Amino acid sequence: MLENKIAIVTGASDGIGKSVAISFSKYGAKVIGTGRNEDKLKEVFENIKEGYYIKCDLSKREEIDKFINEIKSKEERIDILVNNAGITKDSLLLRLKDEDFNEIVNVNLKSIFILSREISKLMIKEKKGVIINISSVVGLTGNAGQSIYSMTKSGIIGFTKSLAKELGGRNIRVIAVAPGYIETKMTENIPEEIKKKYLESIPLKRAGKPEEVAELVSFLASDKASYITGTCIVIDGGMSGF
């Protein structure tokens, strides 16, 4: 399904990003992964048939520039970009600091802006490409204690829709994916009583798995989804009602 494709996956060291990288490899893509934790990346890429990883902290502009330059020196083209990396600092608005805002926005929004701008230049030369941005259902519904995180995830959806209109004429598709309650390390530390409430609100009565999101992303990245662009696809077991 993704044979002969070259794909970048950010946040590939764990969770959804890890599953996407492994799924892409399974379907034949060459995968380039990024992440902060080199040990975890090394472990993930033991399951990748073709590709490599580059350690990169997407909160730091100089590391993003270094990553992009290394990609351009090694690859003539990039077919797929998955902007998956994201962080959150859950707290009520009155307790959040300016530094929290800057860090979350830098990783969740600014890095996507920079990577999409630079990698789309390579796609424009080839007159083809797919950019998939991982948002969240909280970008559609909001969530108490996640005001900044929700803001960034809403921003991703708006960015996706705008970029799809800009790049559609160049045969480049841009899609957002909004996962709901997925079993990852980000959701591991949620208190049990809150987990119970989440599960009760999901019509399918269970949390999603990273592999399920990865299968959706793999399909969207493939030519089988060639008429899908400029939209946000929700995968949340019916939790949000979207």
JSON list of C-alpha atoms in Angstrom, two decimals:
[
{"chain": "A", "resi": 1, "resn": "MET", "atom": "CA", "xyz": [0.00, 0.00, 0.00]},
{"chain": "A", "resi": 2, "resn": "LEU", "atom": "CA", "xyz": [2.94, 2.37, 0.67]},
{"chain": "A", "resi": 3, "resn": "GLU", "atom": "CA", "xyz": [5.60, 0.70, -1.44]},
{"chain": "A", "resi": 4, "resn": "ASN", "atom": "CA", "xyz": [8.38, 3.05, -2.64]},
{"chain": "A", "resi": 5, "resn": "LYS", "atom": "CA", "xyz": [7.09, 5.88, -0.42]},
{"chain": "A", "resi": 6, "resn": "ILE", "atom": "CA", "xyz": [9.43, 7.90, 1.81]},
{"chain": "A", "resi": 7, "resn": "ALA", "atom": "CA", "xyz": [7.76, 9.06, 5.02]},
{"chain": "A", "resi": 8, "resn": "ILE", "atom": "CA", "xyz": [8.67, 11.27, 7.96]},
{"chain": "A", "resi": 9, "resn": "VAL", "atom": "CA", "xyz": [6.96, 10.53, 11.29]},
{"chain": "A", "resi": 10, "resn": "THR", "atom": "CA", "xyz": [7.53, 12.90, 14.21]},
{"chain": "A", "resi": 11, "resn": "GLY", "atom": "CA", "xyz": [7.14, 11.69, 17.78]},
{"chain": "A", "resi": 12, "resn": "ALA", "atom": "CA", "xyz": [8.00, 8.19, 16.58]},
{"chain": "A", "resi": 13, "resn": "SER", "atom": "CA", "xyz": [9.51, 6.99, 19.85]},
{"chain": "A", "resi": 14, "resn": "ASP", "atom": "CA", "xyz": [6.22, 6.07, 21.52]},
{"chain": "A", "resi": 15, "resn": "GLY", "atom": "CA", "xyz": [2.44, 5.85, 21.35]},
{"chain": "A", "resi": 16, "resn": "ILE", "atom": "CA", "xyz": [0.66, 6.72, 18.11]},
{"chain": "A", "resi": 17, "resn": "GLY", "atom": "CA", "xyz": [3.86, 7.84, 16.37]},
{"chain": "A", "resi": 18, "resn": "LYS", "atom": "CA", "xyz": [5.57, 4.54, 17.11]},
{"chain": "A", "resi": 19, "resn": "SER", "atom": "CA", "xyz": [2.59, 2.60, 15.76]},
{"chain": "A", "resi": 20, "resn": "VAL", "atom": "CA", "xyz": [2.41, 4.77, 12.64]},
{"chain": "A", "resi": 21, "resn": "ALA", "atom": "CA", "xyz": [6.11, 4.24, 11.92]},
{"chain": "A", "resi": 22, "resn": "ILE", "atom": "CA", "xyz": [5.77, 0.46, 12.29]},
{"chain": "A", "resi": 23, "resn": "SER", "atom": "CA", "xyz": [2.57, 0.38, 10.22]},
{"chain": "A", "resi": 24, "resn": "PHE", "atom": "CA", "xyz": [4.16, 2.44, 7.42]},
{"chain": "A", "resi": 25, "resn": "SER", "atom": "CA", "xyz": [7.10, 0.04, 7.36]},
{"chain": "A", "resi": 26, "resn": "LYS", "atom": "CA", "xyz": [4.75, -2.94, 7.26]},
{"chain": "A", "resi": 27, "resn": "TYR", "atom": "CA", "xyz": [3.09, -1.48, 4.18]},
{"chain": "A", "resi": 28, "resn": "GLY", "atom": "CA", "xyz": [6.41, -0.94, 2.40]},
{"chain": "A", "resi": 29, "resn": "ALA", "atom": "CA", "xyz": [7.45, 2.66, 3.15]},
{"chain": "A", "resi": 30, "resn": "LYS", "atom": "CA", "xyz": [10.90, 3.90, 4.00]},
{"chain": "A", "resi": 31, "resn": "VAL", "atom": "CA", "xyz": [10.45, 5.58, 7.38]},
{"chain": "A", "resi": 32, "resn": "ILE", "atom": "CA", "xyz": [12.37, 8.48, 8.90]},
{"chain": "A", "resi": 33, "resn": "GLY", "atom": "CA", "xyz": [11.46, 8.98, 12.55]},
{"chain": "A", "resi": 34, "resn": "THR", "atom": "CA", "xyz": [12.13, 11.73, 15.04]},
{"chain": "A", "resi": 35, "resn": "GLY", "atom": "CA", "xyz": [11.85, 11.95, 18.81]},
{"chain": "A", "resi": 36, "resn": "ARG", "atom": "CA", "xyz": [13.58, 13.18, 21.93]},
{"chain": "A", "resi": 37, "resn": "ASN", "atom": "CA", "xyz": [14.47, 9.77, 23.38]},
{"chain": "A", "resi": 38, "resn": "GLU", "atom": "CA", "xyz": [17.19, 8.09, 21.34]},
{"chain": "A", "resi": 39, "resn": "ASP", "atom": "CA", "xyz": [17.01, 4.81, 23.27]},
{"chain": "A", "resi": 40, "resn": "LYS", "atom": "CA", "xyz": [13.29, 4.47, 22.52]},
{"chain": "A", "resi": 41, "resn": "LEU", "atom": "CA", "xyz": [13.81, 5.41, 18.87]},
{"chain": "A", "resi": 42, "resn": "LYS", "atom": "CA", "xyz": [16.50, 2.77, 18.55]},
{"chain": "A", "resi": 43, "resn": "GLU", "atom": "CA", "xyz": [14.10, 0.18, 19.98]},
{"chain": "A", "resi": 44, "resn": "VAL", "atom": "CA", "xyz": [11.30, 1.22, 17.60]},
{"chain": "A", "resi": 45, "resn": "PHE", "atom": "CA", "xyz": [13.55, 1.07, 14.55]},
{"chain": "A", "resi": 46, "resn": "GLU", "atom": "CA", "xyz": [14.51, -2.50, 15.30]},
{"chain": "A", "resi": 47, "resn": "ASN", "atom": "CA", "xyz": [11.03, -3.21, 13.89]},
{"chain": "A", "resi": 48, "resn": "ILE", "atom": "CA", "xyz": [11.44, -0.97, 10.83]},
{"chain": "A", "resi": 49, "resn": "LYS", "atom": "CA", "xyz": [12.44, -2.74, 7.61]},
{"chain": "A", "resi": 50, "resn": "GLU", "atom": "CA", "xyz": [13.87, 0.31, 5.86]},
{"chain": "A", "resi": 51, "resn": "GLY", "atom": "CA", "xyz": [14.64, 3.73, 7.26]},
{"chain": "A", "resi": 52, "resn": "TYR", "atom": "CA", "xyz": [16.40, 5.55, 10.06]},
{"chain": "A", "resi": 53, "resn": "TYR", "atom": "CA", "xyz": [15.80, 7.91, 12.95]},
{"chain": "A", "resi": 54, "resn": "ILE", "atom": "CA", "xyz": [17.15, 11.33, 13.83]},
{"chain": "A", "resi": 55, "resn": "LYS", "atom": "CA", "xyz": [16.98, 12.54, 17.41]},
{"chain": "A", "resi": 56, "resn": "CYS", "atom": "CA", "xyz": [15.26, 15.93, 17.46]},
{"chain": "A", "resi": 57, "resn": "ASP", "atom": "CA", "xyz": [13.65, 18.12, 20.11]},
{"chain": "A", "resi": 58, "resn": "LEU", "atom": "CA", "xyz": [10.89, 19.92, 18.22]},
{"chain": "A", "resi": 59, "resn": "SER", "atom": "CA", "xyz": [10.62, 22.59, 20.91]},
{"chain": "A", "resi": 60, "resn": "LYS", "atom": "CA", "xyz": [14.01, 23.93, 19.78]},
{"chain": "A", "resi": 61, "resn": "ARG", "atom": "CA", "xyz": [14.19, 25.74, 16.45]},
{"chain": "A", "resi": 62, "resn": "GLU", "atom": "CA", "xyz": [17.87, 25.00, 15.93]},
{"chain": "A", "resi": 63, "resn": "GLU", "atom": "CA", "xyz": [17.21, 21.25, 16.19]},
{"chain": "A", "resi": 64, "resn": "ILE", "atom": "CA", "xyz": [14.34, 21.47, 13.70]},
{"chain": "A", "resi": 65, "resn": "ASP", "atom": "CA", "xyz": [16.61, 23.29, 11.23]},
{"chain": "A", "resi": 66, "resn": "LYS", "atom": "CA", "xyz": [19.32, 20.66, 11.71]},
{"chain": "A", "resi": 67, "resn": "PHE", "atom": "CA", "xyz": [16.78, 17.88, 11.16]},
{"chain": "A", "resi": 68, "resn": "ILE", "atom": "CA", "xyz": [15.43, 19.46, 7.97]},
{"chain": "A", "resi": 69, "resn": "ASN", "atom": "CA", "xyz": [18.94, 20.03, 6.57]},
{"chain": "A", "resi": 70, "resn": "GLU", "atom": "CA", "xyz": [19.88, 16.42, 7.27]},
{"chain": "A", "resi": 71, "resn": "ILE", "atom": "CA", "xyz": [16.73, 15.19, 5.51]},
{"chain": "A", "resi": 72, "resn": "LYS", "atom": "CA", "xyz": [17.45, 17.36, 2.47]},
{"chain": "A", "resi": 73, "resn": "SER", "atom": "CA", "xyz": [21.04, 16.09, 2.31]},
{"chain": "A", "resi": 74, "resn": "LYS", "atom": "CA", "xyz": [19.93, 12.45, 2.38]},
{"chain": "A", "resi": 75, "resn": "GLU", "atom": "CA", "xyz": [16.62, 12.35, 0.48]},
{"chain": "A", "resi": 76, "resn": "GLU", "atom": "CA", "xyz": [15.73, 13.65, -2.97]},
{"chain": "A", "resi": 77, "resn": "ARG", "atom": "CA", "xyz": [12.06, 13.62, -2.10]},
{"chain": "A", "resi": 78, "resn": "ILE", "atom": "CA", "xyz": [9.59, 13.11, 0.75]},
{"chain": "A", "resi": 79, "resn": "ASP", "atom": "CA", "xyz": [6.21, 11.57, -0.09]},
{"chain": "A", "resi": 80, "resn": "ILE", "atom": "CA", "xyz": [4.54, 11.64, 3.34]},
{"chain": "A", "resi": 81, "resn": "LEU", "atom": "CA", "xyz": [4.89, 13.86, 6.40]},
{"chain": "A", "resi": 82, "resn": "VAL", "atom": "CA", "xyz": [3.10, 12.86, 9.61]},
{"chain": "A", "resi": 83, "resn": "ASN", "atom": "CA", "xyz": [3.17, 15.65, 12.18]},
{"chain": "A", "resi": 84, "resn": "ASN", "atom": "CA", "xyz": [2.41, 13.58, 15.26]},
{"chain": "A", "resi": 85, "resn": "ALA", "atom": "CA", "xyz": [4.66, 14.91, 18.04]},
{"chain": "A", "resi": 86, "resn": "GLY", "atom": "CA", "xyz": [2.78, 16.66, 20.79]},
{"chain": "A", "resi": 87, "resn": "ILE", "atom": "CA", "xyz": [2.93, 17.46, 24.48]},
{"chain": "A", "resi": 88, "resn": "THR", "atom": "CA", "xyz": [0.47, 18.56, 27.14]},
{"chain": "A", "resi": 89, "resn": "LYS", "atom": "CA", "xyz": [0.65, 20.07, 30.62]},
{"chain": "A", "resi": 90, "resn": "ASP", "atom": "CA", "xyz": [-2.78, 19.58, 32.12]},
{"chain": "A", "resi": 91, "resn": "SER", "atom": "CA", "xyz": [-3.78, 22.26, 34.59]},
{"chain": "A", "resi": 92, "resn": "LEU", "atom": "CA", "xyz": [-6.48, 24.83, 35.17]},
{"chain": "A", "resi": 93, "resn": "LEU", "atom": "CA", "xyz": [-5.98, 28.10, 33.29]},
{"chain": "A", "resi": 94, "resn": "LEU", "atom": "CA", "xyz": [-5.25, 30.15, 36.43]},
{"chain": "A", "resi": 95, "resn": "ARG", "atom": "CA", "xyz": [-2.34, 27.87, 37.30]},
{"chain": "A", "resi": 96, "resn": "LEU", "atom": "CA", "xyz": [-0.71, 27.85, 33.88]},
{"chain": "A", "resi": 97, "resn": "LYS", "atom": "CA", "xyz": [2.40, 29.93, 33.24]},
{"chain": "A", "resi": 98, "resn": "ASP", "atom": "CA", "xyz": [3.65, 31.74, 30.16]},
{"chain": "A", "resi": 99, "resn": "GLU", "atom": "CA", "xyz": [6.43, 29.17, 29.88]},
{"chain": "A", "resi": 100, "resn": "ASP", "atom": "CA", "xyz": [3.85, 26.35, 29.71]},
{"chain": "A", "resi": 101, "resn": "PHE", "atom": "CA", "xyz": [2.08, 28.13, 26.86]},
{"chain": "A", "resi": 102, "resn": "ASN", "atom": "CA", "xyz": [5.31, 28.69, 24.92]},
{"chain": "A", "resi": 103, "resn": "GLU", "atom": "CA", "xyz": [6.50, 25.10, 25.25]},
{"chain": "A", "resi": 104, "resn": "ILE", "atom": "CA", "xyz": [3.19, 23.51, 24.25]},
{"chain": "A", "resi": 105, "resn": "VAL", "atom": "CA", "xyz": [2.66, 25.88, 21.33]},
{"chain": "A", "resi": 106, "resn": "ASN", "atom": "CA", "xyz": [6.24, 25.45, 20.09]},
{"chain": "A", "resi": 107, "resn": "VAL", "atom": "CA", "xyz": [5.92, 21.67, 19.91]},
{"chain": "A", "resi": 108, "resn": "ASN", "atom": "CA", "xyz": [2.26, 21.26, 18.98]},
{"chain": "A", "resi": 109, "resn": "LEU", "atom": "CA", "xyz": [1.90, 24.13, 16.50]},
{"chain": "A", "resi": 110, "resn": "LYS", "atom": "CA", "xyz": [5.10, 25.91, 15.56]},
{"chain": "A", "resi": 111, "resn": "SER", "atom": "CA", "xyz": [7.00, 22.72, 14.69]},
{"chain": "A", "resi": 112, "resn": "ILE", "atom": "CA", "xyz": [4.12, 21.64, 12.43]},
{"chain": "A", "resi": 113, "resn": "PHE", "atom": "CA", "xyz": [4.17, 25.01, 10.69]},
{"chain": "A", "resi": 114, "resn": "ILE", "atom": "CA", "xyz": [7.93, 24.86, 10.08]},
{"chain": "A", "resi": 115, "resn": "LEU", "atom": "CA", "xyz": [8.08, 21.22, 9.01]},
{"chain": "A", "resi": 116, "resn": "SER", "atom": "CA", "xyz": [5.05, 21.54, 6.72]},
{"chain": "A", "resi": 117, "resn": "ARG", "atom": "CA", "xyz": [6.48, 24.66, 5.09]},
{"chain": "A", "resi": 118, "resn": "GLU", "atom": "CA", "xyz": [9.91, 23.15, 4.45]},
{"chain": "A", "resi": 119, "resn": "ILE", "atom": "CA", "xyz": [8.88, 19.62, 3.50]},
{"chain": "A", "resi": 120, "resn": "SER", "atom": "CA", "xyz": [6.07, 20.86, 1.24]},
{"chain": "A", "resi": 121, "resn": "LYS", "atom": "CA", "xyz": [8.78, 22.57, -0.84]},
{"chain": "A", "resi": 122, "resn": "LEU", "atom": "CA", "xyz": [10.15, 19.12, -1.67]},
{"chain": "A", "resi": 123, "resn": "MET", "atom": "CA", "xyz": [6.64, 17.83, -2.41]},
{"chain": "A", "resi": 124, "resn": "ILE", "atom": "CA", "xyz": [5.89, 20.77, -4.72]},
{"chain": "A", "resi": 125, "resn": "LYS", "atom": "CA", "xyz": [8.95, 19.86, -6.81]},
{"chain": "A", "resi": 126, "resn": "GLU", "atom": "CA", "xyz": [7.60, 16.32, -7.20]},
{"chain": "A", "resi": 127, "resn": "LYS", "atom": "CA", "xyz": [4.01, 17.56, -7.71]},
{"chain": "A", "resi": 128, "resn": "LYS", "atom": "CA", "xyz": [2.71, 15.08, -5.14]},
{"chain": "A", "resi": 129, "resn": "GLY", "atom": "CA", "xyz": [2.66, 14.41, -1.43]},
{"chain": "A", "resi": 130, "resn": "VAL", "atom": "CA", "xyz": [0.59, 13.87, 1.70]},
{"chain": "A", "resi": 131, "resn": "ILE", "atom": "CA", "xyz": [0.75, 15.77, 4.99]},
{"chain": "A", "resi": 132, "resn": "ILE", "atom": "CA", "xyz": [-1.13, 14.25, 7.92]},
{"chain": "A", "resi": 133, "resn": "ASN", "atom": "CA", "xyz": [-1.45, 16.26, 11.12]},
{"chain": "A", "resi": 134, "resn": "ILE", "atom": "CA", "xyz": [-2.42, 14.49, 14.33]},
{"chain": "A", "resi": 135, "resn": "SER", "atom": "CA", "xyz": [-4.93, 16.63, 16.21]},
{"chain": "A", "resi": 136, "resn": "SER", "atom": "CA", "xyz": [-7.30, 15.44, 18.96]},
{"chain": "A", "resi": 137, "resn": "VAL", "atom": "CA", "xyz": [-11.02, 15.35, 19.71]},
{"chain": "A", "resi": 138, "resn": "VAL", "atom": "CA", "xyz": [-10.37, 17.98, 22.39]},
{"chain": "A", "resi": 139, "resn": "GLY", "atom": "CA", "xyz": [-9.57, 20.32, 19.53]},
{"chain": "A", "resi": 140, "resn": "LEU", "atom": "CA", "xyz": [-13.23, 19.95, 18.59]},
{"chain": "A", "resi": 141, "resn": "THR", "atom": "CA", "xyz": [-14.88, 19.59, 21.99]},
{"chain": "A", "resi": 142, "resn": "GLY", "atom": "CA", "xyz": [-12.53, 21.31, 24.44]},
{"chain": "A", "resi": 143, "resn": "ASN", "atom": "CA", "xyz": [-11.63, 19.80, 27.80]},
{"chain": "A", "resi": 144, "resn": "ALA", "atom": "CA", "xyz": [-11.31, 21.28, 31.28]},
{"chain": "A", "resi": 145, "resn": "GLY", "atom": "CA", "xyz": [-7.70, 21.47, 32.37]},
{"chain": "A", "resi": 146, "resn": "GLN", "atom": "CA", "xyz": [-6.42, 21.31, 28.79]},
{"chain": "A", "resi": 147, "resn": "SER", "atom": "CA", "xyz": [-7.02, 24.85, 27.55]},
{"chain": "A", "resi": 148, "resn": "ILE", "atom": "CA", "xyz": [-3.63, 25.31, 25.85]},
{"chain": "A", "resi": 149, "resn": "TYR", "atom": "CA", "xyz": [-3.52, 21.74, 24.51]},
{"chain": "A", "resi": 150, "resn": "SER", "atom": "CA", "xyz": [-7.06, 22.11, 23.13]},
{"chain": "A", "resi": 151, "resn": "MET", "atom": "CA", "xyz": [-6.11, 25.45, 21.58]},
{"chain": "A", "resi": 152, "resn": "THR", "atom": "CA", "xyz": [-3.18, 23.89, 19.72]},
{"chain": "A", "resi": 153, "resn": "LYS", "atom": "CA", "xyz": [-5.23, 20.91, 18.55]},
{"chain": "A", "resi": 154, "resn": "SER", "atom": "CA", "xyz": [-7.94, 23.26, 17.23]},
{"chain": "A", "resi": 155, "resn": "GLY", "atom": "CA", "xyz": [-5.21, 25.27, 15.51]},
{"chain": "A", "resi": 156, "resn": "ILE", "atom": "CA", "xyz": [-3.94, 22.13, 13.79]},
{"chain": "A", "resi": 157, "resn": "ILE", "atom": "CA", "xyz": [-7.36, 21.57, 12.23]},
{"chain": "A", "resi": 158, "resn": "GLY", "atom": "CA", "xyz": [-7.58, 25.16, 10.94]},
{"chain": "A", "resi": 159, "resn": "PHE", "atom": "CA", "xyz": [-4.02, 24.96, 9.62]},
{"chain": "A", "resi": 160, "resn": "THR", "atom": "CA", "xyz": [-4.82, 21.67, 7.87]},
{"chain": "A", "resi": 161, "resn": "LYS", "atom": "CA", "xyz": [-7.90, 23.03, 6.12]},
{"chain": "A", "resi": 162, "resn": "SER", "atom": "CA", "xyz": [-6.09, 26.16, 4.96]},
{"chain": "A", "resi": 163, "resn": "LEU", "atom": "CA", "xyz": [-3.00, 24.31, 3.76]},
{"chain": "A", "resi": 164, "resn": "ALA", "atom": "CA", "xyz": [-5.13, 21.80, 1.84]},
{"chain": "A", "resi": 165, "resn": "LYS", "atom": "CA", "xyz": [-6.60, 24.69, -0.16]},
{"chain": "A", "resi": 166, "resn": "GLU", "atom": "CA", "xyz": [-3.15, 26.14, -0.81]},
{"chain": "A", "resi": 167, "resn": "LEU", "atom": "CA", "xyz": [-1.51, 22.90, -1.91]},
{"chain": "A", "resi": 168, "resn": "GLY", "atom": "CA", "xyz": [-4.38, 21.02, -3.58]},
{"chain": "A", "resi": 169, "resn": "GLY", "atom": "CA", "xyz": [-3.47, 22.42, -6.99]},
{"chain": "A", "resi": 170, "resn": "ARG", "atom": "CA", "xyz": [0.02, 20.94, -6.57]},
{"chain": "A", "resi": 171, "resn": "ASN", "atom": "CA", "xyz": [-1.46, 17.46, -5.99]},
{"chain": "A", "resi": 172, "resn": "ILE", "atom": "CA", "xyz": [-0.58, 17.57, -2.29]},
{"chain": "A", "resi": 173, "resn": "ARG", "atom": "CA", "xyz": [-3.19, 16.34, 0.17]},
{"chain": "A", "resi": 174, "resn": "VAL", "atom": "CA", "xyz": [-3.39, 17.65, 3.75]},
{"chain": "A", "resi": 175, "resn": "ILE", "atom": "CA", "xyz": [-5.51, 15.84, 6.35]},
{"chain": "A", "resi": 176, "resn": "ALA", "atom": "CA", "xyz": [-6.02, 16.05, 10.11]},
{"chain": "A", "resi": 177, "resn": "VAL", "atom": "CA", "xyz": [-6.73, 13.02, 12.27]},
{"chain": "A", "resi": 178, "resn": "ALA", "atom": "CA", "xyz": [-8.38, 13.54, 15.66]},
{"chain": "A", "resi": 179, "resn": "PRO", "atom": "CA", "xyz": [-7.96, 10.57, 18.01]},
{"chain": "A", "resi": 180, "resn": "GLY", "atom": "CA", "xyz": [-10.08, 10.25, 21.13]},
{"chain": "A", "resi": 181, "resn": "TYR", "atom": "CA", "xyz": [-9.17, 8.29, 24.25]},
{"chain": "A", "resi": 182, "resn": "ILE", "atom": "CA", "xyz": [-6.28, 6.12, 23.05]},
{"chain": "A", "resi": 183, "resn": "GLU", "atom": "CA", "xyz": [-4.19, 3.83, 25.26]},
{"chain": "A", "resi": 184, "resn": "THR", "atom": "CA", "xyz": [-0.82, 5.63, 25.28]},
{"chain": "A", "resi": 185, "resn": "LYS", "atom": "CA", "xyz": [1.63, 6.84, 27.90]},
{"chain": "A", "resi": 186, "resn": "MET", "atom": "CA", "xyz": [-0.05, 10.25, 27.69]},
{"chain": "A", "resi": 187, "resn": "THR", "atom": "CA", "xyz": [-3.29, 8.71, 29.01]},
{"chain": "A", "resi": 188, "resn": "GLU", "atom": "CA", "xyz": [-1.65, 6.20, 31.36]},
{"chain": "A", "resi": 189, "resn": "ASN", "atom": "CA", "xyz": [-1.54, 8.57, 34.31]},
{"chain": "A", "resi": 190, "resn": "ILE", "atom": "CA", "xyz": [-5.18, 9.65, 34.15]},
{"chain": "A", "resi": 191, "resn": "PRO", "atom": "CA", "xyz": [-6.86, 8.86, 37.51]},
{"chain": "A", "resi": 192, "resn": "GLU", "atom": "CA", "xyz": [-8.99, 5.71, 37.46]},
{"chain": "A", "resi": 193, "resn": "GLU", "atom": "CA", "xyz": [-12.25, 7.51, 38.25]},
{"chain": "A", "resi": 194, "resn": "ILE", "atom": "CA", "xyz": [-11.74, 9.81, 35.25]},
{"chain": "A", "resi": 195, "resn": "LYS", "atom": "CA", "xyz": [-10.83, 6.86, 33.02]},
{"chain": "A", "resi": 196, "resn": "LYS", "atom": "CA", "xyz": [-14.09, 5.21, 34.08]},
{"chain": "A", "resi": 197, "resn": "LYS", "atom": "CA", "xyz": [-16.07, 8.33, 33.10]},
{"chain": "A", "resi": 198, "resn": "TYR", "atom": "CA", "xyz": [-14.33, 8.44, 29.72]},
{"chain": "A", "resi": 199, "resn": "LEU", "atom": "CA", "xyz": [-15.14, 4.81, 29.03]},
{"chain": "A", "resi": 200, "resn": "GLU", "atom": "CA", "xyz": [-18.77, 5.33, 30.02]},
{"chain": "A", "resi": 201, "resn": "SER", "atom": "CA", "xyz": [-19.00, 8.17, 27.48]},
{"chain": "A", "resi": 202, "resn": "ILE", "atom": "CA", "xyz": [-17.67, 6.05, 24.61]},
{"chain": "A", "resi": 203, "resn": "PRO", "atom": "CA", "xyz": [-20.38, 4.15, 22.71]},
{"chain": "A", "resi": 204, "resn": "LEU", "atom": "CA", "xyz": [-17.93, 1.31, 21.97]},
{"chain": "A", "resi": 205, "resn": "LYS", "atom": "CA", "xyz": [-17.18, 1.11, 25.72]},
{"chain": "A", "resi": 206, "resn": "ARG", "atom": "CA", "xyz": [-13.42, 0.82, 25.35]},
{"chain": "A", "resi": 207, "resn": "ALA", "atom": "CA", "xyz": [-10.32, 2.89, 24.73]},
{"chain": "A", "resi": 208, "resn": "GLY", "atom": "CA", "xyz": [-8.77, 2.91, 21.28]},
{"chain": "A", "resi": 209, "resn": "LYS", "atom": "CA", "xyz": [-5.40, 1.38, 20.47]},
{"chain": "A", "resi": 210, "resn": "PRO", "atom": "CA", "xyz": [-2.49, 3.20, 18.82]},
{"chain": "A", "resi": 211, "resn": "GLU", "atom": "CA", "xyz": [-2.45, 0.51, 16.14]},
{"chain": "A", "resi": 212, "resn": "GLU", "atom": "CA", "xyz": [-6.02, 1.42, 15.16]},
{"chain": "A", "resi": 213, "resn": "VAL", "atom": "CA", "xyz": [-5.03, 5.03, 14.62]},
{"chain": "A", "resi": 214, "resn": "ALA", "atom": "CA", "xyz": [-1.96, 3.88, 12.70]},
{"chain": "A", "resi": 215, "resn": "GLU", "atom": "CA", "xyz": [-4.06, 1.81, 10.31]},
{"chain": "A", "resi": 216, "resn": "LEU", "atom": "CA", "xyz": [-6.23, 4.86, 9.56]},
{"chain": "A", "resi": 217, "resn": "VAL", "atom": "CA", "xyz": [-3.16, 7.06, 9.00]},
{"chain": "A", "resi": 218, "resn": "SER", "atom": "CA", "xyz": [-1.61, 4.43, 6.72]},
{"chain": "A", "resi": 219, "resn": "PHE", "atom": "CA", "xyz": [-4.75, 4.34, 4.59]},
{"chain": "A", "resi": 220, "resn": "LEU", "atom": "CA", "xyz": [-4.94, 8.14, 4.40]},
{"chain": "A", "resi": 221, "resn": "ALA", "atom": "CA", "xyz": [-1.28, 8.31, 3.37]},
{"chain": "A", "resi": 222, "resn": "SER", "atom": "CA", "xyz": [-1.84, 5.82, 0.56]},
{"chain": "A", "resi": 223, "resn": "ASP", "atom": "CA", "xyz": [-3.11, 6.35, -2.97]},
{"chain": "A", "resi": 224, "resn": "LYS", "atom": "CA", "xyz": [-6.30, 4.57, -1.92]},
{"chain": "A", "resi": 225, "resn": "ALA", "atom": "CA", "xyz": [-7.30, 7.81, -0.19]},
{"chain": "A", "resi": 226, "resn": "SER", "atom": "CA", "xyz": [-6.44, 9.97, -3.22]},
{"chain": "A", "resi": 227, "resn": "TYR", "atom": "CA", "xyz": [-9.64, 12.06, -3.03]},
{"chain": "A", "resi": 228, "resn": "ILE", "atom": "CA", "xyz": [-9.45, 12.85, 0.69]},
{"chain": "A", "resi": 229, "resn": "THR", "atom": "CA", "xyz": [-8.01, 16.23, 1.67]},
{"chain": "A", "resi": 230, "resn": "GLY", "atom": "CA", "xyz": [-8.82, 19.31, 3.74]},
{"chain": "A", "resi": 231, "resn": "THR", "atom": "CA", "xyz": [-10.79, 17.47, 6.39]},
{"chain": "A", "resi": 232, "resn": "CYS", "atom": "CA", "xyz": [-10.46, 16.22, 9.95]},
{"chain": "A", "resi": 233, "resn": "ILE", "atom": "CA", "xyz": [-11.20, 12.55, 10.49]},
{"chain": "A", "resi": 234, "resn": "VAL", "atom": "CA", "xyz": [-12.24, 11.61, 14.01]},
{"chain": "A", "resi": 235, "resn": "ILE", "atom": "CA", "xyz": [-11.32, 8.22, 15.47]},
{"chain": "A", "resi": 236, "resn": "ASP", "atom": "CA", "xyz": [-12.77, 8.09, 18.97]},
{"chain": "A", "resi": 237, "resn": "GLY", "atom": "CA", "xyz": [-15.24, 5.21, 19.22]},
{"chain": "A", "resi": 238, "resn": "GLY", "atom": "CA", "xyz": [-18.12, 7.68, 19.00]},
{"chain": "A", "resi": 239, "resn": "MET", "atom": "CA", "xyz": [-17.06, 9.59, 22.10]},
{"chain": "A", "resi": 240, "resn": "SER", "atom": "CA", "xyz": [-17.34, 13.11, 20.68]},
{"chain": "A", "resi": 241, "resn": "GLY", "atom": "CA", "xyz": [-20.39, 12.65, 18.48]},
{"chain": "A", "resi": 242, "resn": "PHE", "atom": "CA", "xyz": [-18.55, 14.11, 15.46]}
]
